[in-house]
Every structure is written in structure tokens, then in C-alpha cells.
Short mmCIF file of C-alpha atoms and ligand atoms in Angstrom, two decimals:
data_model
loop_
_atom_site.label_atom_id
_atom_site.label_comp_id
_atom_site.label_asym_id
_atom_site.label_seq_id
_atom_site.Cartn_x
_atom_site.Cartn_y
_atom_site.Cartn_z
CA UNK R 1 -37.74 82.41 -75.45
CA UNK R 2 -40.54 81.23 -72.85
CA UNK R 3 -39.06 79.01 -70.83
CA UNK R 4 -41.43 75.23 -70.67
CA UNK R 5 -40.72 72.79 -67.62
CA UNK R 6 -40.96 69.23 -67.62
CA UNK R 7 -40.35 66.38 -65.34
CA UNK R 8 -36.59 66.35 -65.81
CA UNK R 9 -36.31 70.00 -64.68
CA UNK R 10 -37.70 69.11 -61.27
CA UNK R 11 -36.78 67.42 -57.96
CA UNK R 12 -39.17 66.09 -55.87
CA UNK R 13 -36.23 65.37 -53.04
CA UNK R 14 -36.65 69.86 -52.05
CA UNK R 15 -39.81 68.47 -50.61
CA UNK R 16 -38.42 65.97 -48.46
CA UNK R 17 -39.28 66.64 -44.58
CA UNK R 18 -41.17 69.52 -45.26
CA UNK R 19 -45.38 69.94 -44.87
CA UNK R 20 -47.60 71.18 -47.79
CA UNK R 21 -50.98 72.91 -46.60
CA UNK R 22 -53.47 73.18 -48.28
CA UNK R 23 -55.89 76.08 -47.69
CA UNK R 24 -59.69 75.08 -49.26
CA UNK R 25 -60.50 71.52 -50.63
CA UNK R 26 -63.11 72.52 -53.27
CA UNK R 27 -62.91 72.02 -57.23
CA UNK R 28 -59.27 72.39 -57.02
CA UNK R 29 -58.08 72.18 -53.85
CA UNK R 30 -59.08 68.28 -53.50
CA UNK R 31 -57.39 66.51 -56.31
CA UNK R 32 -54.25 69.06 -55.86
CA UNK R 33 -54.15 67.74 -52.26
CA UNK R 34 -54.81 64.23 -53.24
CA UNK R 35 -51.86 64.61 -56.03
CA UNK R 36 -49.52 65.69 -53.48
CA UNK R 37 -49.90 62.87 -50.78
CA UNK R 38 -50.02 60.06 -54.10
CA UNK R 39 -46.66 61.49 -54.92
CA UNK R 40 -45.49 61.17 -51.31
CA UNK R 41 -45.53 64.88 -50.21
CA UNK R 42 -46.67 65.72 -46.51
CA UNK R 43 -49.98 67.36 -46.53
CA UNK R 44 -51.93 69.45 -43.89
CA UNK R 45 -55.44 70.41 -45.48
CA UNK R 46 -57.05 73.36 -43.75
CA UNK R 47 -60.91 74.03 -43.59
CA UNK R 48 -63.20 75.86 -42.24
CA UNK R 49 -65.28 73.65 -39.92
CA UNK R 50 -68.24 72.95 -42.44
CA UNK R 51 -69.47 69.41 -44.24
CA UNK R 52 -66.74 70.49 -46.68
CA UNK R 53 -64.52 68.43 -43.63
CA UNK R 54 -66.01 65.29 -44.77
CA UNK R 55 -64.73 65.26 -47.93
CA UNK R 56 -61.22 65.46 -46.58
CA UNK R 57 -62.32 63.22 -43.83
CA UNK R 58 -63.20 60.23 -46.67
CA UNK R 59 -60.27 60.97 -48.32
CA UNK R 60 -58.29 60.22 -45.69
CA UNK R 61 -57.36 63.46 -44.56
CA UNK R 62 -57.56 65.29 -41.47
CA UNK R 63 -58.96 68.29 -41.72
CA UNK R 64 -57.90 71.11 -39.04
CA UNK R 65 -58.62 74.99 -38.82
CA UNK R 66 -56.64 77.13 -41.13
CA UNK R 67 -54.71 79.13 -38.28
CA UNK R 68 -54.05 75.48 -37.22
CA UNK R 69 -52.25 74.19 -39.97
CA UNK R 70 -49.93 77.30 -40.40
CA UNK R 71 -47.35 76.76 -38.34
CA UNK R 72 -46.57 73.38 -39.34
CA UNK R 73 -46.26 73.54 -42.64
CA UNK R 74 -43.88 75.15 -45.02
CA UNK R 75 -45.38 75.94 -47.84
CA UNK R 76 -49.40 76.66 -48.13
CA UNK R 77 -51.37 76.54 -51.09
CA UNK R 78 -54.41 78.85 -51.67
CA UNK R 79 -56.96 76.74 -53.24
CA UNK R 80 -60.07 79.38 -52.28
CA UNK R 81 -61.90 81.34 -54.19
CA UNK R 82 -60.53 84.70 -55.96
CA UNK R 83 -62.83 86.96 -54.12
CA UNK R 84 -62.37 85.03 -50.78
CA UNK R 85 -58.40 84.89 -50.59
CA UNK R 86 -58.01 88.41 -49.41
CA UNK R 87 -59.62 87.93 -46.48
CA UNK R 88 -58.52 84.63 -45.68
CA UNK R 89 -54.98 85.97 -45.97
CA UNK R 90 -55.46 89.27 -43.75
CA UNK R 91 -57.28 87.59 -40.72
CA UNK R 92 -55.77 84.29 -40.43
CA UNK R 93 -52.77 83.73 -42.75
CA UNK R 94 -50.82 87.21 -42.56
CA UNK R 95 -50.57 87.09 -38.57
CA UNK R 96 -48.90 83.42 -39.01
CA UNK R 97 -46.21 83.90 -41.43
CA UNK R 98 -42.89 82.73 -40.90
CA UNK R 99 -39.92 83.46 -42.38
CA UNK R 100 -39.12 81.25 -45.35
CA UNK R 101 -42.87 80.38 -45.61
CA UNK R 102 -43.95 79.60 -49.39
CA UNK R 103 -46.84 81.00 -50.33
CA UNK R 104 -48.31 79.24 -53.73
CA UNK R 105 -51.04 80.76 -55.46
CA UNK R 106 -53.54 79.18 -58.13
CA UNK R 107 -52.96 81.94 -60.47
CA UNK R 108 -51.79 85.50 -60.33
CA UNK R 109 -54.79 87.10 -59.59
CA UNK R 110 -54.62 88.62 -55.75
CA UNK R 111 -51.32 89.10 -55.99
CA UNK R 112 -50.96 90.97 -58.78
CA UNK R 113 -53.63 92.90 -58.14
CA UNK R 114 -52.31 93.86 -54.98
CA UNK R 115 -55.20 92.46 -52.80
CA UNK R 116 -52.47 90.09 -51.13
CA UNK R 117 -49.24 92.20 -49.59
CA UNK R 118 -46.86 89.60 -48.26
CA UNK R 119 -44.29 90.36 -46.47
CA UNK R 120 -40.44 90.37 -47.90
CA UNK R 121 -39.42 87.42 -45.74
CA UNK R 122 -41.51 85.19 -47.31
CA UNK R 123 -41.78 83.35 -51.00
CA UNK R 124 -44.40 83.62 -53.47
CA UNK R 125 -45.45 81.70 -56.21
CA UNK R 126 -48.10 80.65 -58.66
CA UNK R 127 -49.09 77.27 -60.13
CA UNK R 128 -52.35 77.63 -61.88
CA UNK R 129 -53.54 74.57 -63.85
CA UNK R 130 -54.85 75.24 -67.45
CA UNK R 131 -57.85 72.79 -66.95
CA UNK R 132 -60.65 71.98 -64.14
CA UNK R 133 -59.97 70.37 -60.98
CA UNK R 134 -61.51 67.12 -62.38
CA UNK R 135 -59.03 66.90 -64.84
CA UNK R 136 -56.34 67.78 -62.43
CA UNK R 137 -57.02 64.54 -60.85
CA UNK R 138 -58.08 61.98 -63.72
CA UNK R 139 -54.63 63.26 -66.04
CA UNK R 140 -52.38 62.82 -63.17
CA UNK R 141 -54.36 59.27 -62.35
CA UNK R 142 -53.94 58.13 -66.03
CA UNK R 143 -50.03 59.53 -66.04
CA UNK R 144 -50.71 62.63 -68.80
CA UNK R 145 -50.48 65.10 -66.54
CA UNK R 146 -51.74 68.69 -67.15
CA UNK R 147 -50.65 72.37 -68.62
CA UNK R 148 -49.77 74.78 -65.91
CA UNK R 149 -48.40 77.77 -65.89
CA UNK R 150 -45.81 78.95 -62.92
CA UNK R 151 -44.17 81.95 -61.86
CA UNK R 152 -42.59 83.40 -59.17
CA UNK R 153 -43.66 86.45 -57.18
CA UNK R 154 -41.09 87.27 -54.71
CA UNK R 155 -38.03 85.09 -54.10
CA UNK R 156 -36.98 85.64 -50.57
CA UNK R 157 -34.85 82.77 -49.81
CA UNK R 158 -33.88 82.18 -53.13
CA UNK R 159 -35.19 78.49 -53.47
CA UNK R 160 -38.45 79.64 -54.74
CA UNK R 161 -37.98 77.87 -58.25
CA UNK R 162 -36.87 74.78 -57.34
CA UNK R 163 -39.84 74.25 -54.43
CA UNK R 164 -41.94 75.55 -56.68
CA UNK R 165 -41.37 73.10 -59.47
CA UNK R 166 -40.93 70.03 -57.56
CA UNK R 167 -44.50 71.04 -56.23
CA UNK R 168 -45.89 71.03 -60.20
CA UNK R 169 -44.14 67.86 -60.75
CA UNK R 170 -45.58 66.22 -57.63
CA UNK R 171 -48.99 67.75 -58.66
CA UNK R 172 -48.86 65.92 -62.36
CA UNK R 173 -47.94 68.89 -63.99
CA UNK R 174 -44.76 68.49 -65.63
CA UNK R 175 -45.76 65.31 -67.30
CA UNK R 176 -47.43 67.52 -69.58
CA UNK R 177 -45.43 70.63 -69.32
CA UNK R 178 -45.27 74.64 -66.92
CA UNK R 179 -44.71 77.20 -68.56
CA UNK R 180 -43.39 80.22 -67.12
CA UNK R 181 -45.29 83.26 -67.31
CA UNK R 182 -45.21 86.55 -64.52
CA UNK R 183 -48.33 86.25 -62.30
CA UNK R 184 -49.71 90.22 -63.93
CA UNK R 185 -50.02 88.03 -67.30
CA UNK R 186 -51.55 85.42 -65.87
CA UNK R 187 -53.79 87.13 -64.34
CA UNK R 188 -54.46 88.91 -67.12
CA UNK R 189 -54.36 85.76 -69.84
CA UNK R 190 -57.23 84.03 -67.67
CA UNK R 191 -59.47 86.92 -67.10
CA UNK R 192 -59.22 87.95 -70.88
CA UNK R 193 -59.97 84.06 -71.92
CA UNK R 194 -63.15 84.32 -69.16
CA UNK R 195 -64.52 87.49 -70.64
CA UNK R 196 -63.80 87.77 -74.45
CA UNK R 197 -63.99 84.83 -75.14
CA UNK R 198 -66.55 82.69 -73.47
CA UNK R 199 -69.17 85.10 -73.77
CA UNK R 200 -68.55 85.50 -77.48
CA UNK R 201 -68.95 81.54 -77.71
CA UNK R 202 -72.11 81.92 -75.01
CA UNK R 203 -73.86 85.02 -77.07
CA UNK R 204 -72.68 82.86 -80.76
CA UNK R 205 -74.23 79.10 -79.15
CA UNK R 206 -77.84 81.15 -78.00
CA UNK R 207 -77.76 83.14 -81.23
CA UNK R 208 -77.59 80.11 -83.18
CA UNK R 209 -80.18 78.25 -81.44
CA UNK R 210 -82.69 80.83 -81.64
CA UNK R 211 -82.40 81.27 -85.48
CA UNK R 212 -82.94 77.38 -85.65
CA UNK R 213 -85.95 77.58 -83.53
CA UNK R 214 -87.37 80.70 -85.13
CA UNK R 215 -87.00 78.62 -88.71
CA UNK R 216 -88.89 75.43 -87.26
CA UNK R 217 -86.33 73.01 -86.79
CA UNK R 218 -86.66 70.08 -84.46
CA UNK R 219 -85.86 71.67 -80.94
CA UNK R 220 -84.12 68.52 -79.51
CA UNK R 221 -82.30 68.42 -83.12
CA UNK R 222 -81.09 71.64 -82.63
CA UNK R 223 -79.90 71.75 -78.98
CA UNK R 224 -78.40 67.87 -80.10
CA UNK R 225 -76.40 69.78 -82.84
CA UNK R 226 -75.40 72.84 -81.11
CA UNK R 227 -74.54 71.64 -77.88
CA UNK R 228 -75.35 68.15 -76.42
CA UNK R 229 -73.39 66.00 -79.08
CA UNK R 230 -70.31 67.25 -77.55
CA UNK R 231 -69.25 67.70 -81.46
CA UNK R 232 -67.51 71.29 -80.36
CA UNK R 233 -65.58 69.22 -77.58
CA UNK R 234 -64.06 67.03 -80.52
CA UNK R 235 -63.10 69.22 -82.44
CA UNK R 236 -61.42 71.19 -79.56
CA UNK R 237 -60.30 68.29 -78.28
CA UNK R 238 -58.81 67.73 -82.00
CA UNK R 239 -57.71 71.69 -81.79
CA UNK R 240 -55.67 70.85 -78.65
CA UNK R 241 -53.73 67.81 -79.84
CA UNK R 242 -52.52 69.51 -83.69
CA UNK R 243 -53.54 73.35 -83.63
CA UNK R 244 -56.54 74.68 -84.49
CA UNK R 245 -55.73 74.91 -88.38
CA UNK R 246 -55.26 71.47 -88.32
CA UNK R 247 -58.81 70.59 -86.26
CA UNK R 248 -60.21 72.76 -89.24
CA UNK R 249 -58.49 71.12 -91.68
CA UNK R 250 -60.00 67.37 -90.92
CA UNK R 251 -63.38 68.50 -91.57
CA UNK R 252 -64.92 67.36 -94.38
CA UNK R 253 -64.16 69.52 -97.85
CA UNK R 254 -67.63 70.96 -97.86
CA UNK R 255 -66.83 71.85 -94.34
CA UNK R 256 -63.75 73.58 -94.79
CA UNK R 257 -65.27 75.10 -98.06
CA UNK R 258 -68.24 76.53 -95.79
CA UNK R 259 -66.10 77.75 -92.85
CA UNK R 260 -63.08 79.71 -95.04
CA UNK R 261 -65.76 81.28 -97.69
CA UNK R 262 -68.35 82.70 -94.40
CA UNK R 263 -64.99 83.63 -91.98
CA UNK R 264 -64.84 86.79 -93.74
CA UNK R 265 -68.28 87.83 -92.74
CA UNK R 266 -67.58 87.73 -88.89
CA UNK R 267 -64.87 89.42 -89.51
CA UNK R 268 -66.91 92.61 -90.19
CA UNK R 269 -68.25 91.83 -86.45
CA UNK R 270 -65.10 94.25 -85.87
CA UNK R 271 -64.41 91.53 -82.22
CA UNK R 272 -61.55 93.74 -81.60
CA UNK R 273 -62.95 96.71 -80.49
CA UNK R 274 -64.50 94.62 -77.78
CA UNK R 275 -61.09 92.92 -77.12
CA UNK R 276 -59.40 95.77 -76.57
CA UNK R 277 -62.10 97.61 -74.29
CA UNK R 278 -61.85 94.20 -72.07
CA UNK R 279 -58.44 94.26 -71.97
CA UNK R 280 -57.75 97.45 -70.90
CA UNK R 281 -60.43 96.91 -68.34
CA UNK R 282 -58.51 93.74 -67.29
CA UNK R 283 -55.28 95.83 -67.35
CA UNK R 284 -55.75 99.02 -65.86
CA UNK R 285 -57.23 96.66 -62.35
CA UNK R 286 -60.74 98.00 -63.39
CA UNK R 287 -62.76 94.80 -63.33
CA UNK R 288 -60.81 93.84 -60.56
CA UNK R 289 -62.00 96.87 -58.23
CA UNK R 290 -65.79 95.56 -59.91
CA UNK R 291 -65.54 92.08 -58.93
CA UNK R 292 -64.19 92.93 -55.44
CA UNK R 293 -67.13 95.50 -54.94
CA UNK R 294 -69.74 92.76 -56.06
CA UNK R 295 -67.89 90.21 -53.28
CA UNK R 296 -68.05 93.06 -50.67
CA UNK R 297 -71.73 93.74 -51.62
CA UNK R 298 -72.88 89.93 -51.49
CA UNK R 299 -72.86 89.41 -55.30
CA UNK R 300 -76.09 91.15 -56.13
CA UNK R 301 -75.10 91.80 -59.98
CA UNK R 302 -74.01 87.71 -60.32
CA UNK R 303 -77.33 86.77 -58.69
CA UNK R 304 -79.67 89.30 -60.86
CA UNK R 305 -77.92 88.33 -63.61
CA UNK R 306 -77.82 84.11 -63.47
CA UNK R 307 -81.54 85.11 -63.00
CA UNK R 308 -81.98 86.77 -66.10
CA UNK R 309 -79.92 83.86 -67.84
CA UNK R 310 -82.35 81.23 -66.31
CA UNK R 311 -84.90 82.79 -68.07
CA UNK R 312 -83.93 81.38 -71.47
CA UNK R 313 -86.42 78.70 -72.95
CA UNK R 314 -83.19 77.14 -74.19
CA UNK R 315 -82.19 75.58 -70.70
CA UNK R 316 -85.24 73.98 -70.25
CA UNK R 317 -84.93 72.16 -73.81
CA UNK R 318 -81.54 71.46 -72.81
CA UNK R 319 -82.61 69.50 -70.27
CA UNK R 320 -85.66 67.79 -71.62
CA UNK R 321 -83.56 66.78 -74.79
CA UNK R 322 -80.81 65.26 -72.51
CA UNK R 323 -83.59 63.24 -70.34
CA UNK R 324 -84.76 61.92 -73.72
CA UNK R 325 -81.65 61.22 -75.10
CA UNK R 326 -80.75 59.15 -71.92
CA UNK R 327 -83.96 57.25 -71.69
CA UNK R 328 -83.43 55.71 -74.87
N1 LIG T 401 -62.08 75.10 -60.33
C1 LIG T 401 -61.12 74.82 -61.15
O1 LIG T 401 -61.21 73.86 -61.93
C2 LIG T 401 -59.86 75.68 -61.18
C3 LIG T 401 -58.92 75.49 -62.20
C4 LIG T 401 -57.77 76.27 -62.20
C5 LIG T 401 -57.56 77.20 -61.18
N2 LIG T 401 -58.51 77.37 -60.22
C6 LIG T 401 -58.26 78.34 -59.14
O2 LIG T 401 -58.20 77.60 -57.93
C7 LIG T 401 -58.66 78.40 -56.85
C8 LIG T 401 -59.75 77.66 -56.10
O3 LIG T 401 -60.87 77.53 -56.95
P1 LIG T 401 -61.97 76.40 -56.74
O4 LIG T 401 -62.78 76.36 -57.99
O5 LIG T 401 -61.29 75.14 -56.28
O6 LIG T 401 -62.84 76.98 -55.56
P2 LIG T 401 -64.06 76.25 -54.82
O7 LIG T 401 -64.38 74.95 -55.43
O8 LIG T 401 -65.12 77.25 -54.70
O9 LIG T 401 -63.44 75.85 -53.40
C9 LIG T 401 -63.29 76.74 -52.48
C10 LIG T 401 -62.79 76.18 -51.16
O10 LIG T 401 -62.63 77.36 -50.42
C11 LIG T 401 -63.39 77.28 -49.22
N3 LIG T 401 -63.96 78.58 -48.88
C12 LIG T 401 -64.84 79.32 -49.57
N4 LIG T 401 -65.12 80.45 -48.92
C13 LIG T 401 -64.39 80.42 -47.78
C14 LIG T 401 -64.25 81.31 -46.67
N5 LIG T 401 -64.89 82.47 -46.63
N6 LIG T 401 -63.41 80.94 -45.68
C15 LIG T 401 -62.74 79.77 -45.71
N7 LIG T 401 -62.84 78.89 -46.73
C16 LIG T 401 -63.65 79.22 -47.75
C17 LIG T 401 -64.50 76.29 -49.55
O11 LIG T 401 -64.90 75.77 -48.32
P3 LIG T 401 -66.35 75.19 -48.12
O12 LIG T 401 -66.44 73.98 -48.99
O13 LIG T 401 -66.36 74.93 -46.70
O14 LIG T 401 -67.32 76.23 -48.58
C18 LIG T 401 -63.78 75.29 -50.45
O15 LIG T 401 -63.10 74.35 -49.66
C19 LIG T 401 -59.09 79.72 -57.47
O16 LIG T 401 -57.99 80.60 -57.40
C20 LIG T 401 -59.36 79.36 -58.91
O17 LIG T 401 -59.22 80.46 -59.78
C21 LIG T 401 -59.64 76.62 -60.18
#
């Protein structure tokens, strides 16, 4: 059985007298750091020296270099991008390490795909929050905390576990609950949630829309309907506190009526071909090798294609509709 960590399983007091840095105070990195030091752990946030320093600076931080902050601190968190953590780690992090370091990753990505090669003498382990940095901040704020999942990667000293977990607990996460998972699957998990799902969602929302449009409906109707009502978030919301059969099951008869009579017909969509194709590309490190070509190469697939998405007439009515819905 999957083993699920909460608050009791954890003790904040392995933290005591030792320094948390924190590498990268973006999305994730900020309310992680901010987290920490509400829940009384030492923190060291390191930056490059960009206006990204401010942030820390107003938050009452104080920011140093990355190559700085290393020594001091015991454990470091990676709160950088994906494609960025490589060679963060090989030119300034790698040449630092210490014996006993713990190295915590925000999900199993690098590692597991072998871009990141730590040494045997030091820890490694993963706590990746299953939500956006926002969230990471506002849930451990209003005491709810937030879904992680945490693993270990290599267990050197053989403390890993307990640092690790008094680290999600001081974070917010066991409030809510860890749950353990190797960092491969993670890895895996996130990547396979990123590309079959939310383009299938993406390809079904623009789909939709331009059937409406084609048929004459009211344009700020539809985009209201589809998309800016936050209808989808409710129910998801709904799906998240009882299961998704359940967030089906309080729509209204007609509703349930309509979706279990039509779910047959997307079911001739045959979605698991796809699925499978993705996965294996997911599994075998293909889209890996991809992504960290595109990095190497200044993104110039991303860029032409978030041009070719811009192009879509149904941004631009997204954002007229939302003007006029605010104006009123
Ligand atoms: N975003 C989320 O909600 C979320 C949720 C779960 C897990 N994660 C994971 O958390 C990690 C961080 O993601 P994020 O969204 O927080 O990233 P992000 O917002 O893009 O933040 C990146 C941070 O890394 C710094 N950085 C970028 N390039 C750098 C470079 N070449 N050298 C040094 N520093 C650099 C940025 O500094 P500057 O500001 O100076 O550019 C910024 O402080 C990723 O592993 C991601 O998968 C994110």
C-alpha cells in the first residue's frame, strides 16, 4: 500500500540549527521560502543578482549569490526551472557540495532523467506540490495545507526521510497529506498530466467554441459558458473534494442524462492510442532529450508555436468579454 504522510508523521525539531536554501524565488520558490521562515526554519534564499532580489528584499529576505549561500546551509532546495537546473547544478552547485548536504528537488524530473548526477555523499529528495505556487502560500496561510508528493533519491546519511518530511510539514504540506511516490513516477505522472491531458482539454475548450461561433451564438455568451464563468473550476473543485463520479453526479438529472448517454461517443475518439504514444515518449526519456534540445537551442519551437496559438480570434474575445463583464 502507498504510503500517505501527515502532520503526525513529522518532526519539525530535525530542522533545528540547521539552514534551508533556497535556490530561485519565482512561482514556487517564494511562498516555499516564505512557508519555511513562518514555521521557524532558517532560510538562505539564493539569486541571481537581477530585480528578482527585490522580491526577496520586500519580503524580508536577504538575497545572496547562489555559490554564496552553499556553504552555509544544509539542505538546498531547487526552486528553478526544469530546463535551467542542470546547469545551475554543474557550474555552481556540484563544485560546493558537502558531505551530508540535502539536496530537495520540486519533482523528479532532472534527477531521474539523469540530467543531475550527485554525488554518493550527499542526500536527495523530492517534494513537489500538486498545486501552483499561489496556492502553496494561501493553503498554508488559511491552515489547509496542500497535496505533495515526496520521495527519496539517494539516502546517504540515512536521515533523508525524516529531514525530508519535517521540511513538507514546515512547508504546509502535511496538513493536507505526501504521498510517497519514486521521483521516475513522478516525473513521469506530471509530464503525462501536462501532455495528455491538458491539451485534450485545450484542443476540446477551442473545438467547442468554434462550433458555437460557426452556429451564431452570442460570442461573449459562448466564451462566458465555456470558459470565463469558472463553471469547469466548480465542478473540479467539486471533483476534488468527493471524486469525480460524485461531481457528476450533483448535476442536474438532465445533466447527468446528457453526459452518460453522449460518453460513449468520445469513446470512439480511441484517446488511448494517443496516451500510450505520450507515455512511452515520456518513458523511454524521449521528450526529455526534446525539451532539453529546445532549452539548448533558445526555445525556438515554444516561441513559433505560442505564436501560432496567439493567432486564435478566441483570445481576443476572451479578453473583450472579460473587460465587459468587469465594467458592469
Ligand atoms: N510554478 C508552480 O506553481 C509549480 C508547482 C509545482 C512545482 N513546480 C516546480 O518548481 C520548480 C520551479 O518552478 P517555478 O514555476 O517556481 O519557476 P519560475 O517561477 O520560473 O522561477 C524560477 C526562478 O529561477 C530563477 N532562474 C531562472 N533562470 C535562471 C538561471 N539561468 N540562473 C539562475 N536562476 C534562474 C528565476 O530567477 P529570475 O527571477 O532572476 O529570473 C526565478 O527566481 C520547477 O521544478 C517546477 O516544475 C512549480
Amino acid at each position: 500500500m502507498t504510503n500517505i504522510y501527515h502532520e503526525k508523521d513529522a518532526n519539525l525539531g530535525v530542522l533545528s540549527g540547521k539552514i534551508v536554501g533556497i535556490i530561485g524565488y519565482g512561482n514556487l520558490g517564494r511562498p516555499i521560502a516564505n512557508n519555511l521562515r513562518d514555521s521557524r526554519v532558517s532560510v538562505l534564499v539564493g539569486l541571481r543578482d537581477d530585480e528578482t532580489r527585490d522580491h526577496a528584499r520586500e519580503d524580508g529576505f536577504e538575497p545572496r549569490d547562489i555559490k554564496d549561500i552553499i556553504p552555509r546551509c544544509h539542505v538546498l532546495l531547487f526552486m528553478l526551472p526544469d530546463e535551467v537546473v542542470p546547469e545551475v547544478y554543474l557550474e555552481t552547485v556540484s563544485p560546493a557540495l558537502q558531505r551530508g548536504h540535502l539536496l530537495v528537488f520540486a519533482n523528479g524530473y532532472n534527477f531521474a532523467y539523469g540530467f543531475v548526477e550527485p554525488p554518493p555523499f550527499v542526500d536527495v529528495g523530492m517534494i513537489a506540490p500538486r498545486t501552483i505556487g499561489a496556492a502553496v502560500r494561501t493553503r498554508y496561510l488559511d491552515g489547509t495545507g496542500f497535496f505533495s508528493f515526496v520521495g527519496i533519491g539517494q539516502d546517504a546519511t540515512g536521515t533523508t526521510w525524516e529531514s525530508l518530511l519535517a521540511l513538507a510539514k514546515a512547508m504546509g504540506s502535511l496538513r493536507a497529506g505526501a504521498i510517497e511516490i519514486g521521483l521516475e513516477q513522478e516525473a513521469q505522472l506530471d509530464l503525462f498530466v501536462q501532455q495528455a491531458i491538458l491539451p485534450a482539454f485545450h484542443h476540446v475548450m477551442t473545438t467547442a467554441a468554434r462550433v458555437l461561433l460557426e452556429q451564431g451564438y452570442p460570442p461573449e455568451a459562448v466564451v462566458t459558458d465555456l470558459i470565463l464563468s469558472g463553471e469547469f473550476t466548480d465542478y473540479l473543485a467539486r471533483a476534488a473534494q468527493g471524486g469525480l463520479l460524485q461531481a457528476m453526479r450533483m448535476s442536474s438529472l438532465t445533466g447527468q442524462y446528457g453526459i452518460f448517454s453522449r460518453l460513449p461517443r468520445f469513446r470512439d475518439l480511441k484517446l488511448e492510442g494517443i496516451m500510450d504514444a505520450t507515455l512511452e515518449e515520456i518513458r523511454s526519456g524521449d521528450f526529455a532529450t526534446e525539451w532539453a534540445r529546445e532549452y539548448e537551442n533558445g526555445y525556438p519551437r515554444l516561441d513559433s508555436l505560442l505564436r501560432a496559438q496567439e493567432q486564435l480570434d478566441l483570445w481576443s474575445l476572451e479578453r473583450r468579454t472579460l473587460e465587459m463583464l468587469r465594467n458592469q
